[in-house]
């Protein structure tokens, strides 16, 4: 049984949900395979309508969804209502992506004297397994971005629910399934399974053609290995851990220490620090005591809160204790404790650049929660080679004083190094807050993502679930609809 | 030492080439890493000029290249001269891809009220290891399509030479390196290593960011495992074996048996059958004796020839002997033997659909060389589920009589099934002959390709070596050139 808990009390929240039995997982995967043809043939228009219907149904049930998720996650009604809106926005975003048509990448190379003509188009890869995340009970869970993009691509989806919010997952799944059926989607287009064993069985099922995952590096790498070791390996698109380095340049530190400190503390503690885009590493010029004082002050004023699960809380507490015990690391500030048994207290530590470099890769590992490491550097020339040694991250940030030519020149150098190890470089901002637009890239070199060319957020996320097929010398009447409608 | 041999005699051809020592492999990989920045900064214009220079240099040395390759491969001057032209055509094709600019996939999503603006662009993934193929000593070897596409992407390339044509590889590498240097490419942009051990060491080197491979399933899967098991795994783009099913529909069999038989025999024996697009499986309607007679006649008239290496010849002989020994398989026809110790004699066997289905997956495995299996079916309804059970293939073909409504309806059904298991579906043609155009897709589901969304031929082949980076709220003056030039 999968039992949800109320993070504010640590007590069980609602009835447990049964784990999905092996035979049921097999039947669900088989039904997904059987739905492939009809779901593809629904065409971009039909699938867009179905996505809109799912969005409308979720919006209509927003109050109920928020209440269920608040009990299981303690993320609070405001954040959760916003997340439902983001989730339905994502579904509608992919309806727009379908209407745009560019996702099909339809292209024709006419033949000629002895040269065959070719028309190429993207087609759905097949049934997709989606592993839901703990920290976004809507936007990266049952009806989240992986599900929305895969359904849009024409792929049936089977979600493996996250153990952290089983009742929210079940409720969402019922709404999604009902809306899809109401919109005429074939049976088998969408289903949900519960339990780690069910998830692994699903991933090994011959009907599953690809998998999406958002979560920890440990879990993701284990599932990636399952995919790679199948008799027929399948692509695994995992968004794993990230520490998202933030570099404050001297001009910025001098010009706006209070703003930077406030922005940092807000980003670090947002959602009790439970974001893959959390700014885990803050590089500051060592001579700017004012900035470090401001950071300490902002952190002391920040509030903790209950974490999503006991396991996440245990892991966070361990990471903080480990940092605190290191002789090369000193505590800079601690925030206000939250309430309840799983509450995290924000904490920031500091270390010199040389000690940080000596402590790699351990000191740059992800610590999920509101804990940050402030690294003091003497010069950007010292900093650059250390930045280059960081593993792949989802995002990296540089703060510069735009009025300072020296800062802007340094910013270019820092951005150049960051752009080789992160998927998104932010200027004078913070890594948290990933907008859902066409130009978004939420990925990055390993281990931030297991598939560095792909994103799990934004329009391009649909590309993960598409494979090209070229048609050589085909009569127009035998071409699939996307190609017979014409192509560039 | 890597010793090449003359396939016509089995005797050593020229001086052996030393295997690359470990320290040299490391130095080469390090130099490739050091070249990344400058090669990217050469920009699309600078890289296009360098590719044109390489093409011109190879064209200028065509006679010498053809002579060297003919000694080591016995593919003949006509085929080899054509292949040099194809190779330089590919290099120029990628110069044109760079001029077009679409490869950068530059896209902007302007920000707004509280919404950050984003600009995304593709950037080079880093140094690429290219494993050369045996069967295309130019087009998929040292200066082949993997090298051309990776250099175009802005990635330094280190080629691991194929053991089958070491002197041709060395000669080509010297021409490529000289032309690149002459065009101002940084040192380290291109290098070559010799030996299996050197190739594996290269693949494990931290500087290598991705790998391309064309060859056997066994070799490819071993290298894929090396990539997956690195401390930092890297993408491996392998084009592996393929049997390329060809379906002859009843109308086509009745209308043009002689044409089909001639086309089949020509495709099966082209290049002594040593193409990954060889038509290994021919499905014919059982009642059409005339087609089978014509096929037998065409095969009896076909000529064998020397295979590329002793190992390929041994493997071919074993595969033919194994087929011949099966009680469920009968010999249909044998062609004329070629000359020399490594010569292959074309051979075609036949089997009923039920026995073929019972013999899967073994009967559908690749047999590299001029050996085919003709499978007789009673009805397309019987055939479709068997086609659906085939593993991934690079290409699949359907032959129909365009004047027959019944054939065209069946063709649609066959194409629909094929399109789920192959990368390219051909109508009334043959799988050999892969044109280099924008719409080409030379890939397919596993095991045809280890990366089903990617192609190793055509403009899209460059995508393998690119990763997106998004720039959030960046001042225009800090953006990379591809983005500051404007984007859609």
PDB file of N, CA and C in Angstrom, chain A residues 40 105 107 109 116 118 120 123 231 233 402 408 411-412 415-416 419-420 423-427 435 437-441 446 452-453 460 463 466-475 477-478 488, chain B residues 40 105 107 109 116 118 120 123 231 233 402 408 411-412 415-416 419-420 423-427 435 437-441 446 452-453 460 463 467-475 477-478 488:
ATOM      1  N   UNK A  40      -2.392   8.421 -32.484  1.00  0.00           N
ATOM      2  CA  UNK A  40      -1.667   9.144 -33.515  1.00  0.00           C
ATOM      3  C   UNK A  40      -2.647   9.663 -34.572  1.00  0.00           C
ATOM      4  N   UNK A 105       8.449  18.812 -37.806  1.00  0.00           N
ATOM      5  CA  UNK A 105       9.709  18.978 -38.548  1.00  0.00           C
ATOM      6  C   UNK A 105       9.578  18.380 -39.949  1.00  0.00           C
ATOM      7  N   UNK A 107       9.723  17.977 -43.733  1.00  0.00           N
ATOM      8  CA  UNK A 107      10.639  18.571 -44.693  1.00  0.00           C
ATOM      9  C   UNK A 107      10.683  17.684 -45.935  1.00  0.00           C
ATOM     10  N   UNK A 109      12.707  16.912 -49.643  1.00  0.00           N
ATOM     11  CA  UNK A 109      13.823  17.101 -50.575  1.00  0.00           C
ATOM     12  C   UNK A 109      13.407  16.446 -51.886  1.00  0.00           C
ATOM     13  N   UNK A 116      16.328   9.888 -55.779  1.00  0.00           N
ATOM     14  CA  UNK A 116      14.990   9.719 -55.209  1.00  0.00           C
ATOM     15  C   UNK A 116      14.554  10.941 -54.408  1.00  0.00           C
ATOM     16  N   UNK A 118      12.574  12.604 -51.161  1.00  0.00           N
ATOM     17  CA  UNK A 118      12.358  12.199 -49.769  1.00  0.00           C
ATOM     18  C   UNK A 118      11.464  13.206 -49.065  1.00  0.00           C
ATOM     19  N   UNK A 120      10.312  13.807 -44.982  1.00  0.00           N
ATOM     20  CA  UNK A 120      10.566  13.321 -43.629  1.00  0.00           C
ATOM     21  C   UNK A 120       9.596  13.982 -42.663  1.00  0.00           C
ATOM     22  N   UNK A 123       7.272  11.270 -36.047  1.00  0.00           N
ATOM     23  CA  UNK A 123       6.120  10.479 -35.623  1.00  0.00           C
ATOM     24  C   UNK A 123       6.301  10.065 -34.162  1.00  0.00           C
ATOM     25  N   UNK A 231      16.298  -5.877 -23.121  1.00  0.00           N
ATOM     26  CA  UNK A 231      16.688  -6.517 -24.389  1.00  0.00           C
ATOM     27  C   UNK A 231      16.642  -5.517 -25.545  1.00  0.00           C
ATOM     28  N   UNK A 233      16.871  -1.655 -25.591  1.00  0.00           N
ATOM     29  CA  UNK A 233      17.018  -0.436 -24.776  1.00  0.00           C
ATOM     30  C   UNK A 233      16.093   0.679 -25.275  1.00  0.00           C
ATOM     31  N   UNK A 402      25.660  46.449 -14.691  1.00  0.00           N
ATOM     32  CA  UNK A 402      25.635  46.775 -16.122  1.00  0.00           C
ATOM     33  C   UNK A 402      26.349  48.087 -16.429  1.00  0.00           C
ATOM     34  N   UNK A 408      31.082  43.843 -16.829  1.00  0.00           N
ATOM     35  CA  UNK A 408      30.478  43.251 -18.025  1.00  0.00           C
ATOM     36  C   UNK A 408      31.488  42.382 -18.762  1.00  0.00           C
ATOM     37  N   UNK A 411      31.615  39.318 -16.815  1.00  0.00           N
ATOM     38  CA  UNK A 411      30.352  38.577 -16.997  1.00  0.00           C
ATOM     39  C   UNK A 411      30.406  37.733 -18.264  1.00  0.00           C
ATOM     40  N   UNK A 412      31.004  38.304 -19.299  1.00  0.00           N
ATOM     41  CA  UNK A 412      31.127  37.549 -20.550  1.00  0.00           C
ATOM     42  C   UNK A 412      31.978  36.285 -20.328  1.00  0.00           C
ATOM     43  N   UNK A 415      29.952  33.820 -18.170  1.00  0.00           N
ATOM     44  CA  UNK A 415      28.851  33.228 -18.947  1.00  0.00           C
ATOM     45  C   UNK A 415      29.380  32.199 -19.933  1.00  0.00           C
ATOM     46  N   UNK A 416      30.558  32.497 -20.488  1.00  0.00           N
ATOM     47  CA  UNK A 416      31.138  31.565 -21.458  1.00  0.00           C
ATOM     48  C   UNK A 416      31.471  30.234 -20.798  1.00  0.00           C
ATOM     49  N   UNK A 419      28.109  28.485 -19.791  1.00  0.00           N
ATOM     50  CA  UNK A 419      27.335  27.961 -20.926  1.00  0.00           C
ATOM     51  C   UNK A 419      27.815  26.583 -21.364  1.00  0.00           C
ATOM     52  N   UNK A 420      29.029  26.203 -20.932  1.00  0.00           N
ATOM     53  CA  UNK A 420      29.507  24.855 -21.270  1.00  0.00           C
ATOM     54  C   UNK A 420      29.074  23.808 -20.262  1.00  0.00           C
ATOM     55  N   UNK A 423      22.410  24.270 -18.699  1.00  0.00           N
ATOM     56  CA  UNK A 423      21.442  24.351 -19.792  1.00  0.00           C
ATOM     57  C   UNK A 423      20.865  25.741 -19.968  1.00  0.00           C
ATOM     58  N   UNK A 424      20.895  26.541 -18.893  1.00  0.00           N
ATOM     59  CA  UNK A 424      20.309  27.891 -18.947  1.00  0.00           C
ATOM     60  C   UNK A 424      21.199  28.829 -18.158  1.00  0.00           C
ATOM     61  N   UNK A 425      21.600  29.924 -18.773  1.00  0.00           N
ATOM     62  CA  UNK A 425      22.420  30.932 -18.102  1.00  0.00           C
ATOM     63  C   UNK A 425      21.538  32.151 -17.857  1.00  0.00           C
ATOM     64  N   UNK A 426      21.537  32.599 -16.613  1.00  0.00           N
ATOM     65  CA  UNK A 426      20.660  33.708 -16.214  1.00  0.00           C
ATOM     66  C   UNK A 426      21.525  34.927 -15.911  1.00  0.00           C
ATOM     67  N   UNK A 427      21.084  36.064 -16.382  1.00  0.00           N
ATOM     68  CA  UNK A 427      21.794  37.311 -16.103  1.00  0.00           C
ATOM     69  C   UNK A 427      20.997  38.129 -15.083  1.00  0.00           C
ATOM     70  N   UNK A 435      10.254  29.480 -16.820  1.00  0.00           N
ATOM     71  CA  UNK A 435       9.080  29.854 -17.609  1.00  0.00           C
ATOM     72  C   UNK A 435       8.836  28.845 -18.732  1.00  0.00           C
ATOM     73  N   UNK A 437       8.072  28.551 -22.126  1.00  0.00           N
ATOM     74  CA  UNK A 437       7.990  29.234 -23.415  1.00  0.00           C
ATOM     75  C   UNK A 437       8.769  28.434 -24.452  1.00  0.00           C
ATOM     76  N   UNK A 438       8.682  28.899 -25.689  1.00  0.00           N
ATOM     77  CA  UNK A 438       9.316  28.170 -26.786  1.00  0.00           C
ATOM     78  C   UNK A 438      10.827  28.090 -26.600  1.00  0.00           C
ATOM     79  N   UNK A 439      11.438  29.166 -26.134  1.00  0.00           N
ATOM     80  CA  UNK A 439      12.901  29.231 -26.067  1.00  0.00           C
ATOM     81  C   UNK A 439      13.471  28.629 -24.788  1.00  0.00           C
ATOM     82  N   UNK A 440      12.626  28.094 -23.914  1.00  0.00           N
ATOM     83  CA  UNK A 440      13.138  27.540 -22.668  1.00  0.00           C
ATOM     84  C   UNK A 440      14.016  26.328 -22.944  1.00  0.00           C
ATOM     85  N   UNK A 441      15.049  26.169 -22.111  1.00  0.00           N
ATOM     86  CA  UNK A 441      15.796  24.911 -22.098  1.00  0.00           C
ATOM     87  C   UNK A 441      16.045  24.518 -20.654  1.00  0.00           C
ATOM     88  N   UNK A 446      25.294  16.151 -18.245  1.00  0.00           N
ATOM     89  CA  UNK A 446      25.185  15.139 -17.206  1.00  0.00           C
ATOM     90  C   UNK A 446      25.881  15.613 -15.934  1.00  0.00           C
ATOM     91  N   UNK A 452      21.525  15.305 -22.796  1.00  0.00           N
ATOM     92  CA  UNK A 452      21.880  16.731 -22.751  1.00  0.00           C
ATOM     93  C   UNK A 452      21.261  17.583 -23.857  1.00  0.00           C
ATOM     94  N   UNK A 453      20.803  16.990 -24.944  1.00  0.00           N
ATOM     95  CA  UNK A 453      20.226  17.794 -26.021  1.00  0.00           C
ATOM     96  C   UNK A 453      18.749  18.074 -25.787  1.00  0.00           C
ATOM     97  N   UNK A 460      10.021  22.603 -26.776  1.00  0.00           N
ATOM     98  CA  UNK A 460      10.931  21.576 -27.305  1.00  0.00           C
ATOM     99  C   UNK A 460      10.847  20.273 -26.526  1.00  0.00           C
ATOM    100  N   UNK A 463       9.982  17.064 -28.313  1.00  0.00           N
ATOM    101  CA  UNK A 463      10.922  16.356 -29.189  1.00  0.00           C
ATOM    102  C   UNK A 463      11.391  15.032 -28.606  1.00  0.00           C
ATOM    103  N   UNK A 466       9.396  11.975 -30.092  1.00  0.00           N
ATOM    104  CA  UNK A 466       9.208  11.893 -31.543  1.00  0.00           C
ATOM    105  C   UNK A 466      10.408  11.234 -32.201  1.00  0.00           C
ATOM    106  N   UNK A 467      10.151  10.466 -33.240  1.00  0.00           N
ATOM    107  CA  UNK A 467      11.235   9.919 -34.067  1.00  0.00           C
ATOM    108  C   UNK A 467      10.918  10.230 -35.521  1.00  0.00           C
ATOM    109  N   UNK A 468      11.953  10.561 -36.311  1.00  0.00           N
ATOM    110  CA  UNK A 468      11.703  10.875 -37.718  1.00  0.00           C
ATOM    111  C   UNK A 468      11.529   9.602 -38.541  1.00  0.00           C
ATOM    112  N   UNK A 469      10.709   9.703 -39.559  1.00  0.00           N
ATOM    113  CA  UNK A 469      10.616   8.658 -40.582  1.00  0.00           C
ATOM    114  C   UNK A 469      10.690   9.375 -41.929  1.00  0.00           C
ATOM    115  N   UNK A 470      11.527   8.837 -42.831  1.00  0.00           N
ATOM    116  CA  UNK A 470      11.625   9.404 -44.178  1.00  0.00           C
ATOM    117  C   UNK A 470      10.869   8.505 -45.143  1.00  0.00           C
ATOM    118  N   UNK A 471      10.120   9.136 -46.039  1.00  0.00           N
ATOM    119  CA  UNK A 471       9.374   8.406 -47.070  1.00  0.00           C
ATOM    120  C   UNK A 471      10.025   8.699 -48.408  1.00  0.00           C
ATOM    121  N   UNK A 472      10.499   7.651 -49.065  1.00  0.00           N
ATOM    122  CA  UNK A 472      11.248   7.811 -50.311  1.00  0.00           C
ATOM    123  C   UNK A 472      10.361   7.471 -51.501  1.00  0.00           C
ATOM    124  N   UNK A 473      10.203   8.430 -52.389  1.00  0.00           N
ATOM    125  CA  UNK A 473       9.445   8.235 -53.639  1.00  0.00           C
ATOM    126  C   UNK A 473       8.015   7.760 -53.398  1.00  0.00           C
ATOM    127  N   UNK A 474       7.410   8.219 -52.294  1.00  0.00           N
ATOM    128  CA  UNK A 474       6.044   7.783 -51.989  1.00  0.00           C
ATOM    129  C   UNK A 474       5.020   8.590 -52.780  1.00  0.00           C
ATOM    130  N   UNK A 475       4.004   7.916 -53.314  1.00  0.00           N
ATOM    131  CA  UNK A 475       2.880   8.650 -53.893  1.00  0.00           C
ATOM    132  C   UNK A 475       2.196   9.450 -52.786  1.00  0.00           C
ATOM    133  N   UNK A 477      -0.768  10.017 -52.062  1.00  0.00           N
ATOM    134  CA  UNK A 477      -1.938   9.436 -51.392  1.00  0.00           C
ATOM    135  C   UNK A 477      -1.564   8.396 -50.339  1.00  0.00           C
ATOM    136  N   UNK A 478      -0.321   7.952 -50.310  1.00  0.00           N
ATOM    137  CA  UNK A 478       0.092   6.986 -49.282  1.00  0.00           C
ATOM    138  C   UNK A 478       0.830   7.652 -48.120  1.00  0.00           C
ATOM    139  N   UNK A 488       7.645  22.102 -45.735  1.00  0.00           N
ATOM    140  CA  UNK A 488       8.583  23.080 -46.275  1.00  0.00           C
ATOM    141  C   UNK A 488       9.662  22.377 -47.078  1.00  0.00           C
TER     142      UNK A 488
ATOM    143  N   UNK B  40      34.821  26.750 -32.167  1.00  0.00           N
ATOM    144  CA  UNK B  40      33.461  27.298 -32.105  1.00  0.00           C
ATOM    145  C   UNK B  40      33.478  28.750 -32.554  1.00  0.00           C
ATOM    146  N   UNK B 105      19.043  26.438 -34.563  1.00  0.00           N
ATOM    147  CA  UNK B 105      17.729  26.408 -33.914  1.00  0.00           C
ATOM    148  C   UNK B 105      17.570  27.594 -32.968  1.00  0.00           C
ATOM    149  N   UNK B 107      16.132  30.644 -31.212  1.00  0.00           N
ATOM    150  CA  UNK B 107      14.738  31.035 -31.003  1.00  0.00           C
ATOM    151  C   UNK B 107      14.666  31.964 -29.801  1.00  0.00           C
ATOM    152  N   UNK B 109      12.070  33.937 -26.989  1.00  0.00           N
ATOM    153  CA  UNK B 109      10.765  34.127 -26.374  1.00  0.00           C
ATOM    154  C   UNK B 109      10.870  35.383 -25.528  1.00  0.00           C
ATOM    155  N   UNK B 116      10.621  36.473 -17.430  1.00  0.00           N
ATOM    156  CA  UNK B 116      11.937  36.691 -18.053  1.00  0.00           C
ATOM    157  C   UNK B 116      11.936  36.362 -19.541  1.00  0.00           C
ATOM    158  N   UNK B 118      13.838  34.862 -22.891  1.00  0.00           N
ATOM    159  CA  UNK B 118      14.783  33.782 -23.138  1.00  0.00           C
ATOM    160  C   UNK B 118      15.199  33.762 -24.598  1.00  0.00           C
ATOM    161  N   UNK B 120      17.399  30.998 -27.024  1.00  0.00           N
ATOM    162  CA  UNK B 120      18.032  29.671 -27.000  1.00  0.00           C
ATOM    163  C   UNK B 120      18.790  29.446 -28.296  1.00  0.00           C
ATOM    164  N   UNK B 123      24.663  24.868 -29.342  1.00  0.00           N
ATOM    165  CA  UNK B 123      26.113  25.042 -29.294  1.00  0.00           C
ATOM    166  C   UNK B 123      26.796  23.678 -29.403  1.00  0.00           C
ATOM    167  N   UNK B 231      32.421   7.520 -15.854  1.00  0.00           N
ATOM    168  CA  UNK B 231      31.959   8.313 -14.698  1.00  0.00           C
ATOM    169  C   UNK B 231      30.975   9.407 -15.147  1.00  0.00           C
ATOM    170  N   UNK B 233      28.724   9.698 -18.270  1.00  0.00           N
ATOM    171  CA  UNK B 233      28.313   9.054 -19.527  1.00  0.00           C
ATOM    172  C   UNK B 233      28.192  10.080 -20.651  1.00  0.00           C
ATOM    173  N   UNK B 402       0.989   0.554 -58.990  1.00  0.00           N
ATOM    174  CA  UNK B 402       0.249   1.804 -58.762  1.00  0.00           C
ATOM    175  C   UNK B 402      -1.101   1.806 -59.468  1.00  0.00           C
ATOM    176  N   UNK B 408      -2.523  -0.801 -53.842  1.00  0.00           N
ATOM    177  CA  UNK B 408      -2.251   0.466 -53.167  1.00  0.00           C
ATOM    178  C   UNK B 408      -2.840   0.470 -51.756  1.00  0.00           C
ATOM    179  N   UNK B 411      -0.486  -1.535 -49.811  1.00  0.00           N
ATOM    180  CA  UNK B 411       0.760  -0.781 -49.640  1.00  0.00           C
ATOM    181  C   UNK B 411       0.653   0.174 -48.454  1.00  0.00           C
ATOM    182  N   UNK B 412      -0.514   0.785 -48.316  1.00  0.00           N
ATOM    183  CA  UNK B 412      -0.716   1.694 -47.183  1.00  0.00           C
ATOM    184  C   UNK B 412      -0.573   0.935 -45.858  1.00  0.00           C
ATOM    185  N   UNK B 415       3.132  -0.042 -45.393  1.00  0.00           N
ATOM    186  CA  UNK B 415       3.939   1.139 -45.067  1.00  0.00           C
ATOM    187  C   UNK B 415       3.680   1.581 -43.629  1.00  0.00           C
ATOM    188  N   UNK B 416       2.419   1.463 -43.193  1.00  0.00           N
ATOM    189  CA  UNK B 416       2.087   1.877 -41.838  1.00  0.00           C
ATOM    190  C   UNK B 416       2.821   1.011 -40.812  1.00  0.00           C
ATOM    191  N   UNK B 419       6.671   1.777 -41.075  1.00  0.00           N
ATOM    192  CA  UNK B 419       7.054   3.090 -40.547  1.00  0.00           C
ATOM    193  C   UNK B 419       7.251   3.059 -39.032  1.00  0.00           C
ATOM    194  N   UNK B 420       6.743   2.026 -38.372  1.00  0.00           N
ATOM    195  CA  UNK B 420       6.964   1.915 -36.921  1.00  0.00           C
ATOM    196  C   UNK B 420       8.260   1.199 -36.576  1.00  0.00           C
ATOM    197  N   UNK B 423      13.590   3.473 -40.258  1.00  0.00           N
ATOM    198  CA  UNK B 423      13.818   4.911 -40.330  1.00  0.00           C
ATOM    199  C   UNK B 423      13.434   5.512 -41.671  1.00  0.00           C
ATOM    200  N   UNK B 424      13.401   4.684 -42.709  1.00  0.00           N
ATOM    201  CA  UNK B 424      13.106   5.172 -44.058  1.00  0.00           C
ATOM    202  C   UNK B 424      12.271   4.125 -44.767  1.00  0.00           C
ATOM    203  N   UNK B 425      11.139   4.533 -45.310  1.00  0.00           N
ATOM    204  CA  UNK B 425      10.274   3.628 -46.063  1.00  0.00           C
ATOM    205  C   UNK B 425      10.377   4.014 -47.532  1.00  0.00           C
ATOM    206  N   UNK B 426      10.642   3.012 -48.364  1.00  0.00           N
ATOM    207  CA  UNK B 426      10.859   3.252 -49.793  1.00  0.00           C
ATOM    208  C   UNK B 426       9.690   2.654 -50.573  1.00  0.00           C
ATOM    209  N   UNK B 427       9.214   3.398 -51.549  1.00  0.00           N
ATOM    210  CA  UNK B 427       8.135   2.901 -52.403  1.00  0.00           C
ATOM    211  C   UNK B 427       8.708   2.543 -53.772  1.00  0.00           C
ATOM    212  N   UNK B 435      20.569   8.891 -50.270  1.00  0.00           N
ATOM    213  CA  UNK B 435      20.914  10.206 -50.785  1.00  0.00           C
ATOM    214  C   UNK B 435      21.183  11.185 -49.636  1.00  0.00           C
ATOM    215  N   UNK B 437      20.514  14.427 -48.481  1.00  0.00           N
ATOM    216  CA  UNK B 437      19.671  15.610 -48.635  1.00  0.00           C
ATOM    217  C   UNK B 437      19.103  15.998 -47.275  1.00  0.00           C
ATOM    218  N   UNK B 438      18.438  17.130 -47.266  1.00  0.00           N
ATOM    219  CA  UNK B 438      17.902  17.638 -46.006  1.00  0.00           C
ATOM    220  C   UNK B 438      16.902  16.668 -45.382  1.00  0.00           C
ATOM    221  N   UNK B 439      16.063  16.040 -46.212  1.00  0.00           N
ATOM    222  CA  UNK B 439      14.970  15.210 -45.685  1.00  0.00           C
ATOM    223  C   UNK B 439      15.404  13.776 -45.399  1.00  0.00           C
ATOM    224  N   UNK B 440      16.680  13.438 -45.624  1.00  0.00           N
ATOM    225  CA  UNK B 440      17.109  12.058 -45.374  1.00  0.00           C
ATOM    226  C   UNK B 440      16.986  11.714 -43.899  1.00  0.00           C
ATOM    227  N   UNK B 441      16.641  10.450 -43.625  1.00  0.00           N
ATOM    228  CA  UNK B 441      16.752   9.927 -42.269  1.00  0.00           C
ATOM    229  C   UNK B 441      17.370   8.547 -42.354  1.00  0.00           C
ATOM    230  N   UNK B 446      15.968   0.776 -32.423  1.00  0.00           N
ATOM    231  CA  UNK B 446      17.009  -0.143 -31.976  1.00  0.00           C
ATOM    232  C   UNK B 446      16.761  -1.516 -32.557  1.00  0.00           C
ATOM    233  N   UNK B 452      17.364   6.539 -31.626  1.00  0.00           N
ATOM    234  CA  UNK B 452      16.355   6.457 -32.685  1.00  0.00           C
ATOM    235  C   UNK B 452      15.905   7.793 -33.258  1.00  0.00           C
ATOM    236  N   UNK B 453      16.129   8.883 -32.564  1.00  0.00           N
ATOM    237  CA  UNK B 453      15.677  10.170 -33.096  1.00  0.00           C
ATOM    238  C   UNK B 453      16.712  10.792 -34.023  1.00  0.00           C
ATOM    239  N   UNK B 460      20.356  16.703 -41.027  1.00  0.00           N
ATOM    240  CA  UNK B 460      20.014  16.567 -39.607  1.00  0.00           C
ATOM    241  C   UNK B 460      21.087  15.835 -38.819  1.00  0.00           C
ATOM    242  N   UNK B 463      22.725  17.496 -35.851  1.00  0.00           N
ATOM    243  CA  UNK B 463      22.037  17.652 -34.559  1.00  0.00           C
ATOM    244  C   UNK B 463      22.641  16.783 -33.460  1.00  0.00           C
ATOM    245  N   UNK B 467      24.106  20.904 -28.482  1.00  0.00           N
ATOM    246  CA  UNK B 467      23.259  20.967 -27.287  1.00  0.00           C
ATOM    247  C   UNK B 467      22.725  22.384 -27.146  1.00  0.00           C
ATOM    248  N   UNK B 468      21.470  22.516 -26.724  1.00  0.00           N
ATOM    249  CA  UNK B 468      20.910  23.862 -26.589  1.00  0.00           C
ATOM    250  C   UNK B 468      21.384  24.523 -25.294  1.00  0.00           C
ATOM    251  N   UNK B 469      21.507  25.825 -25.343  1.00  0.00           N
ATOM    252  CA  UNK B 469      21.716  26.640 -24.145  1.00  0.00           C
ATOM    253  C   UNK B 469      20.736  27.801 -24.230  1.00  0.00           C
ATOM    254  N   UNK B 470      20.037  28.053 -23.126  1.00  0.00           N
ATOM    255  CA  UNK B 470      19.108  29.184 -23.082  1.00  0.00           C
ATOM    256  C   UNK B 470      19.754  30.316 -22.285  1.00  0.00           C
ATOM    257  N   UNK B 471      19.596  31.536 -22.797  1.00  0.00           N
ATOM    258  CA  UNK B 471      20.119  32.726 -22.122  1.00  0.00           C
ATOM    259  C   UNK B 471      18.929  33.538 -21.622  1.00  0.00           C
ATOM    260  N   UNK B 472      18.894  33.732 -20.315  1.00  0.00           N
ATOM    261  CA  UNK B 472      17.740  34.389 -19.700  1.00  0.00           C
ATOM    262  C   UNK B 472      18.090  35.824 -19.348  1.00  0.00           C
ATOM    263  N   UNK B 473      17.313  36.758 -19.908  1.00  0.00           N
ATOM    264  CA  UNK B 473      17.469  38.192 -19.608  1.00  0.00           C
ATOM    265  C   UNK B 473      18.882  38.705 -19.889  1.00  0.00           C
ATOM    266  N   UNK B 474      19.543  38.153 -20.892  1.00  0.00           N
ATOM    267  CA  UNK B 474      20.909  38.574 -21.207  1.00  0.00           C
ATOM    268  C   UNK B 474      20.909  39.853 -22.026  1.00  0.00           C
ATOM    269  N   UNK B 475      21.826  40.788 -21.681  1.00  0.00           N
ATOM    270  CA  UNK B 475      22.022  41.955 -22.550  1.00  0.00           C
ATOM    271  C   UNK B 475      22.554  41.457 -23.894  1.00  0.00           C
ATOM    272  N   UNK B 477      24.734  42.486 -25.848  1.00  0.00           N
ATOM    273  CA  UNK B 477      26.191  42.492 -26.074  1.00  0.00           C
ATOM    274  C   UNK B 477      26.897  41.302 -25.439  1.00  0.00           C
ATOM    275  N   UNK B 478      26.226  40.568 -24.544  1.00  0.00           N
ATOM    276  CA  UNK B 478      26.850  39.394 -23.935  1.00  0.00           C
ATOM    277  C   UNK B 478      26.427  38.097 -24.612  1.00  0.00           C
ATOM    278  N   UNK B 488      14.619  33.845 -34.838  1.00  0.00           N
ATOM    279  CA  UNK B 488      13.179  33.897 -35.091  1.00  0.00           C
ATOM    280  C   UNK B 488      12.429  33.941 -33.775  1.00  0.00           C
TER     281      UNK B 488
END
